[in-house]
Amino acid sequence: MDQTASGSWSSGITPVWCPGCGDFAVLRALEKTLARSGTRPENVCWVSGIGCACRLPCFVRGYAFHGVHGRALPVATGIKLSNPSLRVIVTMGDGDALSIGAGHLPHTCRRNPGVTCLVIDNGLYGMTKGQPSPTAPAGKTPPLDPVAVAVASGATFAARTAATNAPEMEAMFAAAFEHRGFAMIHVLSPCATFGGPEPHAALRAAVRPLDGERLLDRGAAVAAALARDPVRTGLFWRETRPTLEETARPAAPLPA
Amino acid sequence: MAETVPDPHRGIAIRLSGSGGDGIISAGEILAGAAARAGWAVGGWRETPTEVSGGHAGFTLRLGAGRVLAPPDRLDWVIDLGTGTAGRHAADLGGSGLLLHESGGLKPELPGGITAIGLPFEAIARSETGNGRSRNAVALGTAAAILGIPAELPAELAAIRYGWSGAAGEGGRRALRAGHALALERLGPSRLPAAPAGGAAGQVLLSGNEAVARGAVAAGCRRFYGYPITPATEILERLAVELPRRGGSALSVEDELAALAMCLGSSFAGDKAMTATSGPGFSLMAELLGLAAAAEIPVVVVDVQRAGPCTGLPTRTEQGDLLAAVFGGHGDFPRIVVAPIDVADAFHQTVHAFNLAERWQVPVILLSDQDLAQRLQTVPEPDDGTVAIVERTREAPGDGAFRRYAPAPDGVSPMPPPGTPGRCWRASGQEHDESGLPSADPENHVRMMRRRAAKLDGIPDDACGAETFGAPAAETLVLGWGSTYGAVREAVERLCAAGTPVRGIYPKRLWPYPARRLEPEVARARRVVVPEASAGGGWARLVEMHHGVRAIRVARFDGRPFRPGDLADRIEEIALRGR
């Protein structure tokens, strides 16, 4: 491991998030996991959409594509298909993943590109001052659960963790980096500004890690993902299947 | 029976007609291929119903001695397999054409003055194959005999197209030969001269969509993403075969938003990428066109226009998307719009589109339409080896932090792909500083807006590839774009030959508008005629905007392509009466 890989993953840019935002902890966990992985910055490509979580690529080293709202997954798919040797990491919010870009999540799960995808979820639209998102706790309409959607859509890796649990986050990110194929991690991240009183304490109280349940099929994994009070965290589903870059790139191209 | 011998210099025209699901269009395309092999220059226009099954389907084939530019004004023959609907062709047949209609089933109601013969296509199909559905093969044989083409030529092509093998294949062949023999027996030997020597020899029969796909391959396209949509789907289907053979890929994805976003990801990662769609998909792509321009990522977007608005007439032609291509999307951003004028040009304009995208790092929109995309024309074999290919600058020399959006005289800076050590950069649709980081600084925004806009200033107007024809000093100038070229050129040349001088000009790069190239032409003319398959007249508006003249519009927007005779009449009227 050389100096670049073991050194800081910070870009030197100070994050613009509100004080107390859960995304700081997500950023730290990512930096630590990457430093341990030995990856070089030029081989990492960050992809994001629009929202608080989508600023994250500015604060880390590597190549980055900060696109438009909802389209991070197809951008990441194009990058990975064109250069499978890159570690492609998507950081997007709940609006990106399950509202404006919801059409892409199931299809990305089906295609299985070798992309790590963090759905960093605060349950609201922070940048427009706190309107509820599709993952907001049940009110008039029931919320969408990204883990359940991913598992039901054929994802080969689906996990959930919380910004309030750094060791679990790092373990999930490390497992996702090791996974061959599409790895979706739902990261619950409290909003310090619009997330109500004591949002960190509330999140800690709302979640509990899966304790050794054996999720033998997708149905069981979906049921566990949909369970509430408490919301379960951990790895819900993992399997191996050929990746998009393996199936869509011919093994031996003819000379052009 | 019609006695006129069609003149190959005027063009010979035959239409196959029936219901959707009858196999009319496949039979027509096989006939076109057989005629091209026999040495004719060929043009073929399909009329596809929107329904998978049912509705009216037609295929009109025109043969010529030189090249076939446009659909025919009149038909010499119609073979109609439909029941009771044969009268629809009366106007196109005029007094001299011959209608061959299905003699079984309902007797067609025919207007007076039409020469018609009923032939038992379905009964022959049933006796040869045990199934009346093969009557399109019978009709194909009949059409070949009328055109003086031996039955073996279409039979060979039909065997490939329909996968004829075994007993079913034999049945198909018998049906085709029986149709051929029927025509010889009932109509006598073909009245056509042999195909002219050297006519289409060495040429290939391609559709506009196929030519675009071949152009993409020649330009070095590695990645294609698309969502199936009429009339653009053949580009996806062709590239799904061609790109994997060359180490690339073509994917059918969930929607047009994903298609263009994936193109941008692939292009960012260093590959040339393209998507193809029609108007409804192009509307969805508007936001991502702005992303391509803001992040300065080369990409080619093909819009095969169909009649709109909204779902419109999905299988019919129109040129209604021009202003959406030129001005669509929010905010001011640079883009280039090119429009091929015929099938041969579709290959070259696609290569050109990739070259412009790579050179200027902007989205390039290629505007085709249903008429051009699904038209068949004999064209010189496109030669991948002779086209000039432009590549983006990937190497960024110098030490220290890399600044992707650092000032450059022409607004274009090096674009190293991810994986290049020491050159990490951020592509961003948000306003950014020279390193790609978000910046809300007003002076930076002005600098970046100017940097992006300056790209279009660097593109010379002389390079718009304008095609000129007709009489150079004529007072009447016809200034058009895209697929109307063939019919307009034929009309203008007819008028010139008949003593009414008219000049025609068709630029192929429409935006940035080649004002400096066109201004002398417009200034010299006393009247400017703009033919356009559009009710709104987008091109006429651009012409008026840039030259301060009043364009005389000649519009057709019924979903059908212009015909040269109608155009010649209208342009002559304008040339003589000034309006």
PDB file of C-alpha atoms in Angstrom, chain A residues 2-240:
ATOM      1  CA  ASP A   2       1.516   3.317  -0.987  1.00  0.00           C
ATOM      2  CA  GLN A   3       1.192   6.705   0.607  1.00  0.00           C
ATOM      3  CA  THR A   4      -1.712   7.842  -1.555  1.00  0.00           C
ATOM      4  CA  ALA A   5      -3.787   4.847  -0.692  1.00  0.00           C
ATOM      5  CA  SER A   6      -3.095   4.859   3.018  1.00  0.00           C
ATOM      6  CA  GLY A   7      -3.248   8.646   3.346  1.00  0.00           C
ATOM      7  CA  SER A   8      -6.241  10.847   3.875  1.00  0.00           C
ATOM      8  CA  TRP A   9      -9.210  10.506   1.557  1.00  0.00           C
ATOM      9  CA  SER A  10     -10.313  14.026   2.351  1.00  0.00           C
ATOM     10  CA  SER A  11     -10.275  16.396  -0.621  1.00  0.00           C
ATOM     11  CA  GLY A  12      -9.516  19.266   1.729  1.00  0.00           C
ATOM     12  CA  ILE A  13     -12.904  20.835   0.995  1.00  0.00           C
ATOM     13  CA  THR A  14     -14.930  21.581   4.128  1.00  0.00           C
ATOM     14  CA  PRO A  15     -18.373  19.939   3.987  1.00  0.00           C
ATOM     15  CA  VAL A  16     -21.267  22.347   3.626  1.00  0.00           C
ATOM     16  CA  TRP A  17     -23.687  20.245   5.712  1.00  0.00           C
ATOM     17  CA  CYS A  18     -25.501  21.671   8.725  1.00  0.00           C
ATOM     18  CA  PRO A  19     -23.817  21.085  12.114  1.00  0.00           C
ATOM     19  CA  GLY A  20     -25.020  17.760  13.506  1.00  0.00           C
ATOM     20  CA  CYS A  21     -25.894  16.278  10.094  1.00  0.00           C
ATOM     21  CA  GLY A  22     -25.649  12.491   9.997  1.00  0.00           C
ATOM     22  CA  ASP A  23     -23.793  12.697   6.685  1.00  0.00           C
ATOM     23  CA  PHE A  24     -20.559  13.670   8.495  1.00  0.00           C
ATOM     24  CA  ALA A  25     -20.445  10.226  10.070  1.00  0.00           C
ATOM     25  CA  VAL A  26     -21.181   8.566   6.699  1.00  0.00           C
ATOM     26  CA  LEU A  27     -18.284  10.517   5.157  1.00  0.00           C
ATOM     27  CA  ARG A  28     -15.902   9.462   7.957  1.00  0.00           C
ATOM     28  CA  ALA A  29     -16.904   5.811   7.649  1.00  0.00           C
ATOM     29  CA  LEU A  30     -16.363   5.906   3.895  1.00  0.00           C
ATOM     30  CA  GLU A  31     -12.932   7.532   4.273  1.00  0.00           C
ATOM     31  CA  LYS A  32     -11.855   4.926   6.831  1.00  0.00           C
ATOM     32  CA  THR A  33     -13.120   2.006   4.761  1.00  0.00           C
ATOM     33  CA  LEU A  34     -11.407   3.289   1.614  1.00  0.00           C
ATOM     34  CA  ALA A  35      -8.126   3.912   3.465  1.00  0.00           C
ATOM     35  CA  ARG A  36      -8.196   0.290   4.670  1.00  0.00           C
ATOM     36  CA  SER A  37      -9.052  -1.021   1.201  1.00  0.00           C
ATOM     37  CA  GLY A  38      -5.841   0.166  -0.439  1.00  0.00           C
ATOM     38  CA  THR A  39      -7.705   1.630  -3.401  1.00  0.00           C
ATOM     39  CA  ARG A  40      -5.992   4.526  -5.182  1.00  0.00           C
ATOM     40  CA  PRO A  41      -8.022   7.737  -5.646  1.00  0.00           C
ATOM     41  CA  GLU A  42      -7.694   7.749  -9.444  1.00  0.00           C
ATOM     42  CA  ASN A  43      -9.396   4.349  -9.519  1.00  0.00           C
ATOM     43  CA  VAL A  44     -12.425   5.564  -7.590  1.00  0.00           C
ATOM     44  CA  CYS A  45     -15.284   7.281  -9.337  1.00  0.00           C
ATOM     45  CA  TRP A  46     -17.989   8.922  -7.216  1.00  0.00           C
ATOM     46  CA  VAL A  47     -21.393   9.501  -8.733  1.00  0.00           C
ATOM     47  CA  SER A  48     -24.187  11.532  -7.208  1.00  0.00           C
ATOM     48  CA  GLY A  49     -27.446  13.237  -8.012  1.00  0.00           C
ATOM     49  CA  ILE A  50     -28.967  16.237  -6.235  1.00  0.00           C
ATOM     50  CA  GLY A  51     -29.482  16.746  -2.523  1.00  0.00           C
ATOM     51  CA  CYS A  52     -27.499  16.969   0.713  1.00  0.00           C
ATOM     52  CA  ALA A  53     -25.947  13.507   0.317  1.00  0.00           C
ATOM     53  CA  CYS A  54     -24.957  14.278  -3.255  1.00  0.00           C
ATOM     54  CA  ARG A  55     -22.429  16.871  -2.140  1.00  0.00           C
ATOM     55  CA  LEU A  56     -20.348  14.075  -0.566  1.00  0.00           C
ATOM     56  CA  PRO A  57     -18.143  13.467  -3.665  1.00  0.00           C
ATOM     57  CA  CYS A  58     -16.788  17.014  -3.333  1.00  0.00           C
ATOM     58  CA  PHE A  59     -15.304  16.194   0.055  1.00  0.00           C
ATOM     59  CA  VAL A  60     -13.356  13.077  -0.955  1.00  0.00           C
ATOM     60  CA  ARG A  61     -10.555  12.341  -3.402  1.00  0.00           C
ATOM     61  CA  GLY A  62     -11.091  10.592  -6.704  1.00  0.00           C
ATOM     62  CA  TYR A  63     -12.942  11.244  -9.946  1.00  0.00           C
ATOM     63  CA  ALA A  64     -16.550  12.367  -9.575  1.00  0.00           C
ATOM     64  CA  PHE A  65     -19.692  12.887 -11.615  1.00  0.00           C
ATOM     65  CA  HIS A  66     -22.196  15.188  -9.912  1.00  0.00           C
ATOM     66  CA  GLY A  67     -25.159  14.942 -12.263  1.00  0.00           C
ATOM     67  CA  VAL A  68     -28.839  15.798 -12.185  1.00  0.00           C
ATOM     68  CA  HIS A  69     -31.552  14.756  -9.752  1.00  0.00           C
ATOM     69  CA  GLY A  70     -32.417  11.066  -9.897  1.00  0.00           C
ATOM     70  CA  ARG A  71     -29.966   9.889 -12.579  1.00  0.00           C
ATOM     71  CA  ALA A  72     -26.958   8.793 -10.523  1.00  0.00           C
ATOM     72  CA  LEU A  73     -27.564   5.071 -11.071  1.00  0.00           C
ATOM     73  CA  PRO A  74     -27.619   5.154 -14.889  1.00  0.00           C
ATOM     74  CA  VAL A  75     -24.577   7.451 -14.957  1.00  0.00           C
ATOM     75  CA  ALA A  76     -22.740   5.013 -12.670  1.00  0.00           C
ATOM     76  CA  THR A  77     -23.845   2.081 -14.849  1.00  0.00           C
ATOM     77  CA  GLY A  78     -22.378   3.751 -17.949  1.00  0.00           C
ATOM     78  CA  ILE A  79     -19.089   4.454 -16.185  1.00  0.00           C
ATOM     79  CA  LYS A  80     -18.745   0.901 -14.870  1.00  0.00           C
ATOM     80  CA  LEU A  81     -19.618  -0.676 -18.212  1.00  0.00           C
ATOM     81  CA  SER A  82     -17.033   1.465 -19.970  1.00  0.00           C
ATOM     82  CA  ASN A  83     -14.295   0.888 -17.396  1.00  0.00           C
ATOM     83  CA  PRO A  84     -14.917  -2.158 -15.148  1.00  0.00           C
ATOM     84  CA  SER A  85     -11.602  -1.626 -13.321  1.00  0.00           C
ATOM     85  CA  LEU A  86     -12.957   1.481 -11.580  1.00  0.00           C
ATOM     86  CA  ARG A  87     -14.509   1.338  -8.107  1.00  0.00           C
ATOM     87  CA  VAL A  88     -17.755   3.199  -8.761  1.00  0.00           C
ATOM     88  CA  ILE A  89     -19.556   4.539  -5.670  1.00  0.00           C
ATOM     89  CA  VAL A  90     -22.959   6.238  -5.799  1.00  0.00           C
ATOM     90  CA  THR A  91     -23.991   8.531  -2.958  1.00  0.00           C
ATOM     91  CA  MET A  92     -27.559   9.644  -3.336  1.00  0.00           C
ATOM     92  CA  GLY A  93     -30.494  10.603  -1.199  1.00  0.00           C
ATOM     93  CA  ASP A  94     -33.911   9.111  -0.653  1.00  0.00           C
ATOM     94  CA  GLY A  95     -35.421  11.526  -3.189  1.00  0.00           C
ATOM     95  CA  ASP A  96     -32.890  10.463  -5.827  1.00  0.00           C
ATOM     96  CA  ALA A  97     -33.335   6.758  -5.122  1.00  0.00           C
ATOM     97  CA  LEU A  98     -37.045   6.382  -4.469  1.00  0.00           C
ATOM     98  CA  SER A  99     -38.810   9.425  -5.866  1.00  0.00           C
ATOM     99  CA  ILE A 100     -37.511  11.205  -8.961  1.00  0.00           C
ATOM    100  CA  GLY A 101     -35.101   8.381  -9.817  1.00  0.00           C
ATOM    101  CA  ALA A 102     -37.191   5.476  -8.521  1.00  0.00           C
ATOM    102  CA  GLY A 103     -37.500   4.006 -12.011  1.00  0.00           C
ATOM    103  CA  HIS A 104     -33.795   3.236 -12.106  1.00  0.00           C
ATOM    104  CA  LEU A 105     -33.362   1.376  -8.796  1.00  0.00           C
ATOM    105  CA  PRO A 106     -35.159  -1.882  -9.692  1.00  0.00           C
ATOM    106  CA  HIS A 107     -33.530  -2.042 -13.122  1.00  0.00           C
ATOM    107  CA  THR A 108     -30.080  -1.418 -11.740  1.00  0.00           C
ATOM    108  CA  CYS A 109     -30.700  -4.258  -9.262  1.00  0.00           C
ATOM    109  CA  ARG A 110     -31.724  -6.520 -12.151  1.00  0.00           C
ATOM    110  CA  ARG A 111     -28.723  -5.606 -14.329  1.00  0.00           C
ATOM    111  CA  ASN A 112     -26.253  -6.010 -11.449  1.00  0.00           C
ATOM    112  CA  PRO A 113     -23.434  -3.628 -12.422  1.00  0.00           C
ATOM    113  CA  GLY A 114     -20.435  -3.672 -10.070  1.00  0.00           C
ATOM    114  CA  VAL A 115     -21.461  -0.444  -8.373  1.00  0.00           C
ATOM    115  CA  THR A 116     -21.646   0.365  -4.655  1.00  0.00           C
ATOM    116  CA  CYS A 117     -24.750   2.421  -3.973  1.00  0.00           C
ATOM    117  CA  LEU A 118     -25.389   4.348  -0.765  1.00  0.00           C
ATOM    118  CA  VAL A 119     -28.960   5.551  -0.332  1.00  0.00           C
ATOM    119  CA  ILE A 120     -28.355   8.145   2.373  1.00  0.00           C
ATOM    120  CA  ASP A 121     -31.812   8.632   3.811  1.00  0.00           C
ATOM    121  CA  ASN A 122     -33.017  11.466   6.036  1.00  0.00           C
ATOM    122  CA  GLY A 123     -36.687  10.977   5.149  1.00  0.00           C
ATOM    123  CA  LEU A 124     -37.101  14.490   3.784  1.00  0.00           C
ATOM    124  CA  TYR A 125     -36.016  17.055   1.226  1.00  0.00           C
ATOM    125  CA  GLY A 126     -33.503  19.103   3.195  1.00  0.00           C
ATOM    126  CA  MET A 127     -32.396  21.521   0.493  1.00  0.00           C
ATOM    127  CA  THR A 128     -35.956  22.755  -0.055  1.00  0.00           C
ATOM    128  CA  LYS A 129     -36.552  23.029   3.693  1.00  0.00           C
ATOM    129  CA  GLY A 130     -37.889  19.750   4.900  1.00  0.00           C
ATOM    130  CA  GLN A 131     -40.791  18.458   2.810  1.00  0.00           C
ATOM    131  CA  PRO A 132     -41.478  14.718   3.367  1.00  0.00           C
ATOM    132  CA  SER A 133     -39.835  12.242   0.978  1.00  0.00           C
ATOM    133  CA  PRO A 134     -41.119   8.770  -0.010  1.00  0.00           C
ATOM    134  CA  THR A 135     -39.259   7.258   2.975  1.00  0.00           C
ATOM    135  CA  ALA A 136     -40.848   9.622   5.512  1.00  0.00           C
ATOM    136  CA  PRO A 137     -42.490   7.736   8.395  1.00  0.00           C
ATOM    137  CA  ALA A 138     -46.049   6.650   7.674  1.00  0.00           C
ATOM    138  CA  GLY A 139     -48.501   9.501   7.547  1.00  0.00           C
ATOM    139  CA  LYS A 140     -51.266   9.542   4.976  1.00  0.00           C
ATOM    140  CA  THR A 141     -49.222   7.369   2.622  1.00  0.00           C
ATOM    141  CA  PRO A 142     -47.030   4.414   3.572  1.00  0.00           C
ATOM    142  CA  PRO A 143     -43.270   4.835   3.052  1.00  0.00           C
ATOM    143  CA  LEU A 144     -41.151   2.946   0.545  1.00  0.00           C
ATOM    144  CA  ASP A 145     -38.396   0.778   1.941  1.00  0.00           C
ATOM    145  CA  PRO A 146     -35.293   0.758  -0.279  1.00  0.00           C
ATOM    146  CA  VAL A 147     -34.049  -2.583   1.066  1.00  0.00           C
ATOM    147  CA  ALA A 148     -37.379  -4.260   0.338  1.00  0.00           C
ATOM    148  CA  VAL A 149     -37.457  -2.702  -3.143  1.00  0.00           C
ATOM    149  CA  ALA A 150     -33.889  -3.824  -3.857  1.00  0.00           C
ATOM    150  CA  VAL A 151     -34.373  -7.390  -2.628  1.00  0.00           C
ATOM    151  CA  ALA A 152     -37.645  -7.755  -4.505  1.00  0.00           C
ATOM    152  CA  SER A 153     -35.984  -6.381  -7.636  1.00  0.00           C
ATOM    153  CA  GLY A 154     -33.217  -8.968  -7.726  1.00  0.00           C
ATOM    154  CA  ALA A 155     -30.390  -7.069  -6.012  1.00  0.00           C
ATOM    155  CA  THR A 156     -27.391  -9.265  -5.236  1.00  0.00           C
ATOM    156  CA  PHE A 157     -26.477  -7.258  -2.123  1.00  0.00           C
ATOM    157  CA  ALA A 158     -28.905  -5.300   0.038  1.00  0.00           C
ATOM    158  CA  ALA A 159     -28.078  -3.915   3.465  1.00  0.00           C
ATOM    159  CA  ARG A 160     -29.188  -1.254   5.907  1.00  0.00           C
ATOM    160  CA  THR A 161     -27.190   0.659   8.461  1.00  0.00           C
ATOM    161  CA  ALA A 162     -27.441   3.865  10.478  1.00  0.00           C
ATOM    162  CA  ALA A 163     -25.190   6.919  10.664  1.00  0.00           C
ATOM    163  CA  THR A 164     -25.396   6.569  14.445  1.00  0.00           C
ATOM    164  CA  ASN A 165     -23.601   3.204  14.350  1.00  0.00           C
ATOM    165  CA  ALA A 166     -20.104   3.777  12.927  1.00  0.00           C
ATOM    166  CA  PRO A 167     -18.744   0.229  13.382  1.00  0.00           C
ATOM    167  CA  GLU A 168     -21.752  -1.262  11.584  1.00  0.00           C
ATOM    168  CA  MET A 169     -21.509   1.306   8.774  1.00  0.00           C
ATOM    169  CA  GLU A 170     -17.825   0.498   8.227  1.00  0.00           C
ATOM    170  CA  ALA A 171     -18.545  -3.238   8.228  1.00  0.00           C
ATOM    171  CA  MET A 172     -21.359  -2.816   5.683  1.00  0.00           C
ATOM    172  CA  PHE A 173     -19.266  -0.567   3.417  1.00  0.00           C
ATOM    173  CA  ALA A 174     -16.332  -3.004   3.545  1.00  0.00           C
ATOM    174  CA  ALA A 175     -18.636  -5.925   2.672  1.00  0.00           C
ATOM    175  CA  ALA A 176     -20.162  -3.891  -0.172  1.00  0.00           C
ATOM    176  CA  PHE A 177     -16.715  -3.080  -1.585  1.00  0.00           C
ATOM    177  CA  GLU A 178     -15.880  -6.787  -1.561  1.00  0.00           C
ATOM    178  CA  HIS A 179     -19.135  -7.728  -3.292  1.00  0.00           C
ATOM    179  CA  ARG A 180     -18.975  -8.545  -6.996  1.00  0.00           C
ATOM    180  CA  GLY A 181     -22.053  -6.863  -8.467  1.00  0.00           C
ATOM    181  CA  PHE A 182     -24.530  -4.205  -7.405  1.00  0.00           C
ATOM    182  CA  ALA A 183     -24.440  -3.490  -3.664  1.00  0.00           C
ATOM    183  CA  MET A 184     -27.194  -1.283  -2.249  1.00  0.00           C
ATOM    184  CA  ILE A 185     -26.799   0.045   1.275  1.00  0.00           C
ATOM    185  CA  HIS A 186     -29.589   1.996   2.870  1.00  0.00           C
ATOM    186  CA  VAL A 187     -27.966   4.437   5.314  1.00  0.00           C
ATOM    187  CA  LEU A 188     -30.347   6.097   7.779  1.00  0.00           C
ATOM    188  CA  SER A 189     -28.892   9.544   8.395  1.00  0.00           C
ATOM    189  CA  PRO A 190     -30.602  12.029  10.720  1.00  0.00           C
ATOM    190  CA  CYS A 191     -31.335  15.563   9.546  1.00  0.00           C
ATOM    191  CA  ALA A 192     -30.216  17.974  12.276  1.00  0.00           C
ATOM    192  CA  THR A 193     -32.262  20.882  10.924  1.00  0.00           C
ATOM    193  CA  PHE A 194     -35.633  19.420   9.929  1.00  0.00           C
ATOM    194  CA  GLY A 195     -35.484  15.983  11.572  1.00  0.00           C
ATOM    195  CA  GLY A 196     -37.275  16.930  14.794  1.00  0.00           C
ATOM    196  CA  PRO A 197     -35.856  17.150  18.321  1.00  0.00           C
ATOM    197  CA  GLU A 198     -32.886  14.923  19.203  1.00  0.00           C
ATOM    198  CA  PRO A 199     -32.801  13.181  15.789  1.00  0.00           C
ATOM    199  CA  HIS A 200     -29.681  11.130  16.613  1.00  0.00           C
ATOM    200  CA  ALA A 201     -31.167   9.732  19.809  1.00  0.00           C
ATOM    201  CA  ALA A 202     -34.437   9.049  18.009  1.00  0.00           C
ATOM    202  CA  LEU A 203     -32.643   7.107  15.276  1.00  0.00           C
ATOM    203  CA  ARG A 204     -30.604   5.103  17.777  1.00  0.00           C
ATOM    204  CA  ALA A 205     -33.823   4.138  19.542  1.00  0.00           C
ATOM    205  CA  ALA A 206     -35.586   3.221  16.308  1.00  0.00           C
ATOM    206  CA  VAL A 207     -33.114   0.671  14.935  1.00  0.00           C
ATOM    207  CA  ARG A 208     -31.794  -2.715  16.019  1.00  0.00           C
ATOM    208  CA  PRO A 209     -29.315  -4.934  14.160  1.00  0.00           C
ATOM    209  CA  LEU A 210     -30.526  -8.232  12.787  1.00  0.00           C
ATOM    210  CA  ASP A 211     -29.484 -10.768  15.382  1.00  0.00           C
ATOM    211  CA  GLY A 212     -28.491 -13.811  13.454  1.00  0.00           C
ATOM    212  CA  GLU A 213     -31.849 -14.452  11.781  1.00  0.00           C
ATOM    213  CA  ARG A 214     -31.347 -16.682   8.759  1.00  0.00           C
ATOM    214  CA  LEU A 215     -32.970 -14.985   5.795  1.00  0.00           C
ATOM    215  CA  LEU A 216     -33.119 -18.034   3.529  1.00  0.00           C
ATOM    216  CA  ASP A 217     -35.005 -16.574   0.597  1.00  0.00           C
ATOM    217  CA  ARG A 218     -35.901 -13.202  -0.864  1.00  0.00           C
ATOM    218  CA  GLY A 219     -39.348 -13.369   0.695  1.00  0.00           C
ATOM    219  CA  ALA A 220     -37.900 -13.660   4.178  1.00  0.00           C
ATOM    220  CA  ALA A 221     -35.435 -10.867   3.454  1.00  0.00           C
ATOM    221  CA  VAL A 222     -38.237  -8.570   2.251  1.00  0.00           C
ATOM    222  CA  ALA A 223     -40.307  -9.376   5.336  1.00  0.00           C
ATOM    223  CA  ALA A 224     -37.374  -8.569   7.609  1.00  0.00           C
ATOM    224  CA  ALA A 225     -36.717  -5.347   5.689  1.00  0.00           C
ATOM    225  CA  LEU A 226     -40.340  -4.254   6.089  1.00  0.00           C
ATOM    226  CA  ALA A 227     -40.430  -5.004   9.863  1.00  0.00           C
ATOM    227  CA  ARG A 228     -40.834  -1.879  12.031  1.00  0.00           C
ATOM    228  CA  ASP A 229     -40.502  -1.005  15.705  1.00  0.00           C
ATOM    229  CA  PRO A 230     -37.636  -1.503  15.541  1.00  0.00           C
ATOM    230  CA  VAL A 231     -36.289  -1.059  12.026  1.00  0.00           C
ATOM    231  CA  ARG A 232     -33.716  -3.777  11.416  1.00  0.00           C
ATOM    232  CA  THR A 233     -30.186  -3.058  10.180  1.00  0.00           C
ATOM    233  CA  GLY A 234     -27.554  -5.357   8.734  1.00  0.00           C
ATOM    234  CA  LEU A 235     -27.099  -7.467   5.610  1.00  0.00           C
ATOM    235  CA  PHE A 236     -30.478  -8.704   4.356  1.00  0.00           C
ATOM    236  CA  TRP A 237     -29.510 -10.405   1.127  1.00  0.00           C
ATOM    237  CA  ARG A 238     -26.319 -11.435  -0.690  1.00  0.00           C
ATOM    238  CA  GLU A 239     -25.828 -13.741  -3.651  1.00  0.00           C
ATOM    239  CA  THR A 240     -23.542 -14.061  -6.636  1.00  0.00           C
TER     240      THR A 240
END
